[in-house]
Amino acid sequence: MAHTFRSLAEPNYRHWFAGALISNTGTWMQRTAQDWIVLTYLTNNNASALGITMALQMGPQLIMFPFAGAIADKFSKRKLLMVTQTLLGAVGLLLFVLVITDVIVLWHVYMTALALGILATLDNPSRQAFVSELVGEKLLPNAVSLNSASFNGARMIGPAVAGILTALIGAGPVFLISGLGFAATLTVLIRLDQTRLHPSGRRGTGGILGGFKYLRRRPDVAIVLLVLFIVATFGFNFNIYTATMAKIEFGKDASGFGLLNSVMAIGSVTGALISAKREKPRLRFIFGAAGGFGLAVGTASLIPNYYVFAASLMLVGFASLTMMTSANAYVQTTTPAHYRGRVMAIYAAVVLGGTPIGAPLAGWVADMYGPRMAMGVGAASGIIAFGVGLVWMIVSKNLRLSYDPRSRIRLHLSYHGRP
């Protein structure tokens, strides 16, 4: 167990972990309340409006990510994060004011979602790359996995609390708590021991396109990003799946919606903690988890009972986070520090930037054919991504399945002739 949490021995990272858990909990509370008021208060169960909200929040990744990555590699990540965290908190407080004054309309949510998307685009590569400055290269895989556990621990707590509060007293207090939650990370950033940081002493070449030029030399990272793009665009529309399944298929209220997100996060945290035990992330975990995700989502889409459906989401969360955490750690640990901001900006664009395509599509499928069919699209994305990864391993890594009658395990996988 101590091996799993070894990064927490570093004081700066330990404080960062605690602050991030608080602010991430607020973020998930805000996202849950935002999605619920769009679906039930500002529209009449319109999944397409929910998809548009998600698209506006994720869309800036597609346009701004080269600039965000270049900024992260050029300037102090700590100072950039202080600015973005402050502004993200301000957006949450603005939503609080709009809700409690009862003036909020759908376009207000659209605009605040867009603002959150722009700020998150600037925040994400700096936050991802900053982890290596907190712990150094040796502890980076473990710290990446613990970050995922923190994020999904918040995802387990936040939606449940937001669902209960929204059902009891409305969405306004949820946005207030979310806005104030960013103060935790801001406080940590201000009080960090800067003498213990591990900043990169080099600056990458190539300007805003340096990340793309670097990826031309790294086909392994490129194929990981392609697999992530397929699953993230067409499979990671969880808020649409859980909101529409809770409301339309099972007739649940906001607390029922929040429970589904929290149960899925249990599996996500488990996947992240198991990944934290691995010293080195491997491609086979990434591609295998993509296939497991497809099977898990496909199975969940067929379940008729609410509580069994909720339990099945643990497998969805486990597979999705095993894939995401392994991919994140692989990309970060195999990329030089002076390129990491730009490459992680591309990573974020791949994971989040496809949402303007996938979220409206998932919402439209849910409106036209039902939420179960929308989940079927997500299941197909995982299977297709697994196939893409498998073909690449066969062609580029000479992956072969061999039969050995002398071994207890008769079938063996080998790469370039080696087990």
PDB file of C-alpha atoms in Angstrom, residues 172-398:
ATOM      1  CA  GLY A 172     -27.392  27.949  -6.353  1.00  0.00           C
ATOM      2  CA  PRO A 173     -25.462  26.774  -3.255  1.00  0.00           C
ATOM      3  CA  VAL A 174     -23.743  24.133  -5.371  1.00  0.00           C
ATOM      4  CA  PHE A 175     -22.256  26.814  -7.628  1.00  0.00           C
ATOM      5  CA  LEU A 176     -21.204  28.832  -4.572  1.00  0.00           C
ATOM      6  CA  ILE A 177     -19.329  25.875  -3.083  1.00  0.00           C
ATOM      7  CA  SER A 178     -17.718  25.174  -6.452  1.00  0.00           C
ATOM      8  CA  GLY A 179     -16.498  28.743  -6.838  1.00  0.00           C
ATOM      9  CA  LEU A 180     -15.005  28.806  -3.352  1.00  0.00           C
ATOM     10  CA  GLY A 181     -13.412  25.371  -3.830  1.00  0.00           C
ATOM     11  CA  PHE A 182     -10.778  26.737  -6.194  1.00  0.00           C
ATOM     12  CA  ALA A 183      -9.359  28.723  -3.290  1.00  0.00           C
ATOM     13  CA  ALA A 184      -7.870  25.467  -1.959  1.00  0.00           C
ATOM     14  CA  THR A 185      -5.599  24.940  -4.971  1.00  0.00           C
ATOM     15  CA  LEU A 186      -4.784  28.650  -5.106  1.00  0.00           C
ATOM     16  CA  THR A 187      -3.682  28.587  -1.456  1.00  0.00           C
ATOM     17  CA  VAL A 188      -1.444  25.575  -2.092  1.00  0.00           C
ATOM     18  CA  LEU A 189       0.175  27.258  -5.111  1.00  0.00           C
ATOM     19  CA  ILE A 190       0.933  30.379  -3.066  1.00  0.00           C
ATOM     20  CA  ARG A 191       2.461  28.421  -0.175  1.00  0.00           C
ATOM     21  CA  LEU A 192       4.514  25.841  -2.129  1.00  0.00           C
ATOM     22  CA  ASP A 193       8.166  25.412  -1.137  1.00  0.00           C
ATOM     23  CA  GLN A 194       9.721  26.593  -4.409  1.00  0.00           C
ATOM     24  CA  THR A 195      13.175  25.327  -3.416  1.00  0.00           C
ATOM     25  CA  ARG A 196      11.841  21.748  -3.720  1.00  0.00           C
ATOM     26  CA  LEU A 197      10.457  22.132  -7.257  1.00  0.00           C
ATOM     27  CA  HIS A 198      12.058  20.379 -10.248  1.00  0.00           C
ATOM     28  CA  PRO A 199      11.679  22.816 -13.146  1.00  0.00           C
ATOM     29  CA  SER A 200      13.027  21.911 -16.583  1.00  0.00           C
ATOM     30  CA  GLY A 201      16.169  23.836 -17.457  1.00  0.00           C
ATOM     31  CA  ARG A 202      15.503  23.680 -21.210  1.00  0.00           C
ATOM     32  CA  ARG A 203      12.999  25.222 -23.596  1.00  0.00           C
ATOM     33  CA  GLY A 204      11.689  23.148 -26.479  1.00  0.00           C
ATOM     34  CA  THR A 205      12.198  24.362 -30.027  1.00  0.00           C
ATOM     35  CA  GLY A 206       9.609  24.754 -32.760  1.00  0.00           C
ATOM     36  CA  GLY A 207       7.281  27.313 -31.162  1.00  0.00           C
ATOM     37  CA  ILE A 208       3.574  26.509 -31.026  1.00  0.00           C
ATOM     38  CA  LEU A 209       4.022  23.673 -33.561  1.00  0.00           C
ATOM     39  CA  GLY A 210       6.870  22.069 -31.632  1.00  0.00           C
ATOM     40  CA  GLY A 211       4.569  19.425 -30.162  1.00  0.00           C
ATOM     41  CA  PHE A 212       3.452  18.250 -33.611  1.00  0.00           C
ATOM     42  CA  LYS A 213       7.037  18.135 -34.874  1.00  0.00           C
ATOM     43  CA  TYR A 214       7.986  16.049 -31.856  1.00  0.00           C
ATOM     44  CA  LEU A 215       5.123  13.588 -32.462  1.00  0.00           C
ATOM     45  CA  ARG A 216       6.380  12.959 -36.006  1.00  0.00           C
ATOM     46  CA  ARG A 217       9.327  11.218 -34.341  1.00  0.00           C
ATOM     47  CA  ARG A 218       7.080   9.297 -31.912  1.00  0.00           C
ATOM     48  CA  PRO A 219       4.604   7.015 -33.744  1.00  0.00           C
ATOM     49  CA  ASP A 220       3.918   5.133 -30.502  1.00  0.00           C
ATOM     50  CA  VAL A 221       2.633   8.288 -28.803  1.00  0.00           C
ATOM     51  CA  ALA A 222       0.678   9.205 -31.948  1.00  0.00           C
ATOM     52  CA  ILE A 223      -1.188   5.881 -31.954  1.00  0.00           C
ATOM     53  CA  VAL A 224      -1.993   6.274 -28.248  1.00  0.00           C
ATOM     54  CA  LEU A 225      -3.484   9.685 -29.002  1.00  0.00           C
ATOM     55  CA  LEU A 226      -5.515   8.243 -31.899  1.00  0.00           C
ATOM     56  CA  VAL A 227      -6.966   5.521 -29.664  1.00  0.00           C
ATOM     57  CA  LEU A 228      -7.800   8.118 -27.013  1.00  0.00           C
ATOM     58  CA  PHE A 229      -9.455  10.374 -29.592  1.00  0.00           C
ATOM     59  CA  ILE A 230     -11.780   7.592 -30.785  1.00  0.00           C
ATOM     60  CA  VAL A 231     -12.903   6.627 -27.285  1.00  0.00           C
ATOM     61  CA  ALA A 232     -13.016  10.143 -25.833  1.00  0.00           C
ATOM     62  CA  THR A 233     -15.016  11.562 -28.748  1.00  0.00           C
ATOM     63  CA  PHE A 234     -17.610   8.835 -29.147  1.00  0.00           C
ATOM     64  CA  GLY A 235     -17.463   7.022 -25.807  1.00  0.00           C
ATOM     65  CA  PHE A 236     -16.707   9.500 -23.014  1.00  0.00           C
ATOM     66  CA  ASN A 237     -20.084  11.257 -23.026  1.00  0.00           C
ATOM     67  CA  PHE A 238     -20.838  10.026 -19.521  1.00  0.00           C
ATOM     68  CA  ASN A 239     -22.929  12.986 -18.401  1.00  0.00           C
ATOM     69  CA  ILE A 240     -25.321  12.463 -21.305  1.00  0.00           C
ATOM     70  CA  TYR A 241     -25.513   8.725 -20.649  1.00  0.00           C
ATOM     71  CA  THR A 242     -26.135   9.038 -16.921  1.00  0.00           C
ATOM     72  CA  ALA A 243     -28.451  12.066 -17.098  1.00  0.00           C
ATOM     73  CA  THR A 244     -30.692  10.609 -19.812  1.00  0.00           C
ATOM     74  CA  MET A 245     -30.687   7.095 -18.360  1.00  0.00           C
ATOM     75  CA  ALA A 246     -31.542   8.443 -14.892  1.00  0.00           C
ATOM     76  CA  LYS A 247     -34.323  10.749 -16.088  1.00  0.00           C
ATOM     77  CA  ILE A 248     -35.788   9.042 -19.164  1.00  0.00           C
ATOM     78  CA  GLU A 249     -35.194   5.316 -18.624  1.00  0.00           C
ATOM     79  CA  PHE A 250     -35.491   5.091 -14.831  1.00  0.00           C
ATOM     80  CA  GLY A 251     -37.474   8.227 -13.860  1.00  0.00           C
ATOM     81  CA  LYS A 252     -35.010   9.387 -11.199  1.00  0.00           C
ATOM     82  CA  ASP A 253     -34.413  12.903  -9.823  1.00  0.00           C
ATOM     83  CA  ALA A 254     -31.155  14.838  -9.376  1.00  0.00           C
ATOM     84  CA  SER A 255     -29.985  12.633  -6.498  1.00  0.00           C
ATOM     85  CA  GLY A 256     -30.470   9.548  -8.673  1.00  0.00           C
ATOM     86  CA  PHE A 257     -28.389  11.185 -11.405  1.00  0.00           C
ATOM     87  CA  GLY A 258     -25.648  12.082  -8.922  1.00  0.00           C
ATOM     88  CA  LEU A 259     -25.582   8.512  -7.575  1.00  0.00           C
ATOM     89  CA  LEU A 260     -24.838   7.100 -11.034  1.00  0.00           C
ATOM     90  CA  ASN A 261     -21.840   9.406 -11.436  1.00  0.00           C
ATOM     91  CA  SER A 262     -20.582   8.545  -7.960  1.00  0.00           C
ATOM     92  CA  VAL A 263     -20.874   4.798  -8.451  1.00  0.00           C
ATOM     93  CA  MET A 264     -18.995   5.016 -11.749  1.00  0.00           C
ATOM     94  CA  ALA A 265     -16.294   7.002  -9.961  1.00  0.00           C
ATOM     95  CA  ILE A 266     -15.765   4.104  -7.504  1.00  0.00           C
ATOM     96  CA  GLY A 267     -14.544   2.009 -10.411  1.00  0.00           C
ATOM     97  CA  SER A 268     -12.521   4.948 -11.702  1.00  0.00           C
ATOM     98  CA  VAL A 269     -10.680   5.406  -8.401  1.00  0.00           C
ATOM     99  CA  THR A 270      -9.961   1.671  -8.257  1.00  0.00           C
ATOM    100  CA  GLY A 271      -8.515   1.729 -11.756  1.00  0.00           C
ATOM    101  CA  ALA A 272      -6.339   4.738 -10.934  1.00  0.00           C
ATOM    102  CA  LEU A 273      -4.989   3.194  -7.709  1.00  0.00           C
ATOM    103  CA  ILE A 274      -4.133  -0.088  -9.432  1.00  0.00           C
ATOM    104  CA  SER A 275      -2.324   1.906 -12.125  1.00  0.00           C
ATOM    105  CA  ALA A 276      -0.376   3.700  -9.372  1.00  0.00           C
ATOM    106  CA  LYS A 277       1.265   0.394  -8.392  1.00  0.00           C
ATOM    107  CA  ARG A 278       2.849  -0.039 -11.820  1.00  0.00           C
ATOM    108  CA  GLU A 279       6.384   1.242 -12.193  1.00  0.00           C
ATOM    109  CA  LYS A 280       6.079   1.653 -15.959  1.00  0.00           C
ATOM    110  CA  PRO A 281       2.948   2.206 -18.099  1.00  0.00           C
ATOM    111  CA  ARG A 282       2.609  -0.135 -21.082  1.00  0.00           C
ATOM    112  CA  LEU A 283       0.837   0.075 -24.413  1.00  0.00           C
ATOM    113  CA  ARG A 284      -0.997  -3.219 -23.923  1.00  0.00           C
ATOM    114  CA  PHE A 285      -2.797  -1.835 -20.857  1.00  0.00           C
ATOM    115  CA  ILE A 286      -3.980   1.159 -22.878  1.00  0.00           C
ATOM    116  CA  PHE A 287      -5.316  -0.831 -25.827  1.00  0.00           C
ATOM    117  CA  GLY A 288      -6.725  -3.660 -23.706  1.00  0.00           C
ATOM    118  CA  ALA A 289      -8.547  -1.199 -21.444  1.00  0.00           C
ATOM    119  CA  ALA A 290     -10.090   0.471 -24.517  1.00  0.00           C
ATOM    120  CA  GLY A 291     -11.604  -2.875 -25.515  1.00  0.00           C
ATOM    121  CA  GLY A 292     -12.720  -3.519 -21.943  1.00  0.00           C
ATOM    122  CA  PHE A 293     -14.400  -0.114 -21.896  1.00  0.00           C
ATOM    123  CA  GLY A 294     -16.366  -0.970 -25.039  1.00  0.00           C
ATOM    124  CA  LEU A 295     -17.557  -4.265 -23.562  1.00  0.00           C
ATOM    125  CA  ALA A 296     -18.489  -2.641 -20.230  1.00  0.00           C
ATOM    126  CA  VAL A 297     -20.525   0.177 -21.831  1.00  0.00           C
ATOM    127  CA  GLY A 298     -22.256  -2.275 -24.179  1.00  0.00           C
ATOM    128  CA  THR A 299     -23.227  -4.506 -21.260  1.00  0.00           C
ATOM    129  CA  ALA A 300     -24.493  -1.573 -19.181  1.00  0.00           C
ATOM    130  CA  SER A 301     -26.675  -0.340 -22.060  1.00  0.00           C
ATOM    131  CA  LEU A 302     -28.685  -3.583 -21.945  1.00  0.00           C
ATOM    132  CA  ILE A 303     -29.454  -3.636 -18.206  1.00  0.00           C
ATOM    133  CA  PRO A 304     -33.117  -2.860 -17.354  1.00  0.00           C
ATOM    134  CA  ASN A 305     -32.822  -2.352 -13.572  1.00  0.00           C
ATOM    135  CA  TYR A 306     -31.587   0.982 -12.159  1.00  0.00           C
ATOM    136  CA  TYR A 307     -29.491  -0.448  -9.322  1.00  0.00           C
ATOM    137  CA  VAL A 308     -27.910  -3.175 -11.460  1.00  0.00           C
ATOM    138  CA  PHE A 309     -27.217  -0.530 -14.100  1.00  0.00           C
ATOM    139  CA  ALA A 310     -25.574   1.662 -11.446  1.00  0.00           C
ATOM    140  CA  ALA A 311     -23.385  -1.243 -10.303  1.00  0.00           C
ATOM    141  CA  SER A 312     -22.334  -1.970 -13.886  1.00  0.00           C
ATOM    142  CA  LEU A 313     -20.991   1.578 -14.187  1.00  0.00           C
ATOM    143  CA  MET A 314     -18.175   0.602 -11.815  1.00  0.00           C
ATOM    144  CA  LEU A 315     -16.746  -1.564 -14.605  1.00  0.00           C
ATOM    145  CA  VAL A 316     -17.160   1.324 -17.045  1.00  0.00           C
ATOM    146  CA  GLY A 317     -15.263   3.626 -14.685  1.00  0.00           C
ATOM    147  CA  PHE A 318     -12.564   1.035 -14.003  1.00  0.00           C
ATOM    148  CA  ALA A 319     -11.848   0.396 -17.691  1.00  0.00           C
ATOM    149  CA  SER A 320     -11.970   4.055 -18.689  1.00  0.00           C
ATOM    150  CA  LEU A 321      -9.553   5.172 -15.953  1.00  0.00           C
ATOM    151  CA  THR A 322      -7.164   2.269 -16.499  1.00  0.00           C
ATOM    152  CA  MET A 323      -6.926   3.387 -20.124  1.00  0.00           C
ATOM    153  CA  MET A 324      -6.695   7.117 -19.349  1.00  0.00           C
ATOM    154  CA  THR A 325      -4.190   6.822 -16.503  1.00  0.00           C
ATOM    155  CA  SER A 326      -1.944   4.415 -18.392  1.00  0.00           C
ATOM    156  CA  ALA A 327      -2.060   6.645 -21.490  1.00  0.00           C
ATOM    157  CA  ASN A 328      -1.369   9.819 -19.499  1.00  0.00           C
ATOM    158  CA  ALA A 329       1.579   8.265 -17.680  1.00  0.00           C
ATOM    159  CA  TYR A 330       2.973   6.762 -20.896  1.00  0.00           C
ATOM    160  CA  VAL A 331       2.847  10.074 -22.757  1.00  0.00           C
ATOM    161  CA  GLN A 332       4.280  12.120 -19.874  1.00  0.00           C
ATOM    162  CA  THR A 333       7.087   9.747 -18.892  1.00  0.00           C
ATOM    163  CA  THR A 334       8.304   9.218 -22.464  1.00  0.00           C
ATOM    164  CA  THR A 335       8.203  12.929 -23.425  1.00  0.00           C
ATOM    165  CA  PRO A 336      11.114  15.263 -22.507  1.00  0.00           C
ATOM    166  CA  ALA A 337      10.177  17.922 -19.965  1.00  0.00           C
ATOM    167  CA  HIS A 338      10.827  20.806 -22.366  1.00  0.00           C
ATOM    168  CA  TYR A 339       8.209  19.452 -24.788  1.00  0.00           C
ATOM    169  CA  ARG A 340       5.775  18.184 -22.173  1.00  0.00           C
ATOM    170  CA  GLY A 341       3.513  21.259 -22.010  1.00  0.00           C
ATOM    171  CA  ARG A 342       2.891  21.237 -25.761  1.00  0.00           C
ATOM    172  CA  VAL A 343       2.457  17.473 -25.999  1.00  0.00           C
ATOM    173  CA  MET A 344       0.069  17.466 -23.031  1.00  0.00           C
ATOM    174  CA  ALA A 345      -1.880  20.281 -24.698  1.00  0.00           C
ATOM    175  CA  ILE A 346      -2.303  17.998 -27.716  1.00  0.00           C
ATOM    176  CA  TYR A 347      -3.246  15.195 -25.322  1.00  0.00           C
ATOM    177  CA  ALA A 348      -5.923  17.393 -23.724  1.00  0.00           C
ATOM    178  CA  ALA A 349      -7.209  18.436 -27.155  1.00  0.00           C
ATOM    179  CA  VAL A 350      -7.488  14.791 -28.167  1.00  0.00           C
ATOM    180  CA  VAL A 351      -9.291  13.782 -24.975  1.00  0.00           C
ATOM    181  CA  LEU A 352     -11.574  16.809 -24.623  1.00  0.00           C
ATOM    182  CA  GLY A 353     -11.573  18.480 -28.026  1.00  0.00           C
ATOM    183  CA  GLY A 354     -13.611  15.758 -29.697  1.00  0.00           C
ATOM    184  CA  THR A 355     -16.541  16.544 -27.424  1.00  0.00           C
ATOM    185  CA  PRO A 356     -17.978  19.173 -29.845  1.00  0.00           C
ATOM    186  CA  ILE A 357     -18.394  16.254 -32.255  1.00  0.00           C
ATOM    187  CA  GLY A 358     -19.290  13.448 -29.889  1.00  0.00           C
ATOM    188  CA  ALA A 359     -21.495  15.189 -27.301  1.00  0.00           C
ATOM    189  CA  PRO A 360     -24.061  16.641 -29.771  1.00  0.00           C
ATOM    190  CA  LEU A 361     -24.053  13.300 -31.589  1.00  0.00           C
ATOM    191  CA  ALA A 362     -24.689  11.399 -28.348  1.00  0.00           C
ATOM    192  CA  GLY A 363     -27.434  13.875 -27.404  1.00  0.00           C
ATOM    193  CA  TRP A 364     -29.061  13.556 -30.838  1.00  0.00           C
ATOM    194  CA  VAL A 365     -28.951   9.748 -30.734  1.00  0.00           C
ATOM    195  CA  ALA A 366     -30.430   9.804 -27.214  1.00  0.00           C
ATOM    196  CA  ASP A 367     -33.249  12.121 -28.355  1.00  0.00           C
ATOM    197  CA  MET A 368     -34.016  10.172 -31.539  1.00  0.00           C
ATOM    198  CA  TYR A 369     -33.409   6.565 -30.539  1.00  0.00           C
ATOM    199  CA  GLY A 370     -33.113   6.574 -26.739  1.00  0.00           C
ATOM    200  CA  PRO A 371     -30.200   6.691 -24.295  1.00  0.00           C
ATOM    201  CA  ARG A 372     -29.451   2.986 -24.630  1.00  0.00           C
ATOM    202  CA  MET A 373     -28.634   3.429 -28.310  1.00  0.00           C
ATOM    203  CA  ALA A 374     -26.392   6.389 -27.426  1.00  0.00           C
ATOM    204  CA  MET A 375     -24.474   4.093 -25.083  1.00  0.00           C
ATOM    205  CA  GLY A 376     -24.226   1.581 -27.912  1.00  0.00           C
ATOM    206  CA  VAL A 377     -22.288   4.168 -29.916  1.00  0.00           C
ATOM    207  CA  GLY A 378     -19.928   4.560 -26.949  1.00  0.00           C
ATOM    208  CA  ALA A 379     -19.454   0.797 -26.753  1.00  0.00           C
ATOM    209  CA  ALA A 380     -18.569   0.622 -30.452  1.00  0.00           C
ATOM    210  CA  SER A 381     -15.907   3.306 -29.976  1.00  0.00           C
ATOM    211  CA  GLY A 382     -14.053   1.173 -27.420  1.00  0.00           C
ATOM    212  CA  ILE A 383     -14.074  -1.918 -29.632  1.00  0.00           C
ATOM    213  CA  ILE A 384     -12.896   0.062 -32.676  1.00  0.00           C
ATOM    214  CA  ALA A 385     -10.115   1.713 -30.659  1.00  0.00           C
ATOM    215  CA  PHE A 386      -8.949  -1.694 -29.421  1.00  0.00           C
ATOM    216  CA  GLY A 387      -8.847  -2.914 -33.025  1.00  0.00           C
ATOM    217  CA  VAL A 388      -6.770   0.087 -34.098  1.00  0.00           C
ATOM    218  CA  GLY A 389      -4.269  -0.494 -31.292  1.00  0.00           C
ATOM    219  CA  LEU A 390      -4.082  -4.229 -31.990  1.00  0.00           C
ATOM    220  CA  VAL A 391      -3.397  -3.721 -35.703  1.00  0.00           C
ATOM    221  CA  TRP A 392      -0.645  -1.199 -34.891  1.00  0.00           C
ATOM    222  CA  MET A 393       0.990  -3.652 -32.457  1.00  0.00           C
ATOM    223  CA  ILE A 394       0.906  -6.397 -35.084  1.00  0.00           C
ATOM    224  CA  VAL A 395       2.371  -4.205 -37.833  1.00  0.00           C
ATOM    225  CA  SER A 396       4.839  -2.048 -35.875  1.00  0.00           C
ATOM    226  CA  LYS A 397       5.736  -4.247 -32.897  1.00  0.00           C
ATOM    227  CA  ASN A 398       5.498  -7.600 -34.686  1.00  0.00           C
TER     228      ASN A 398
END
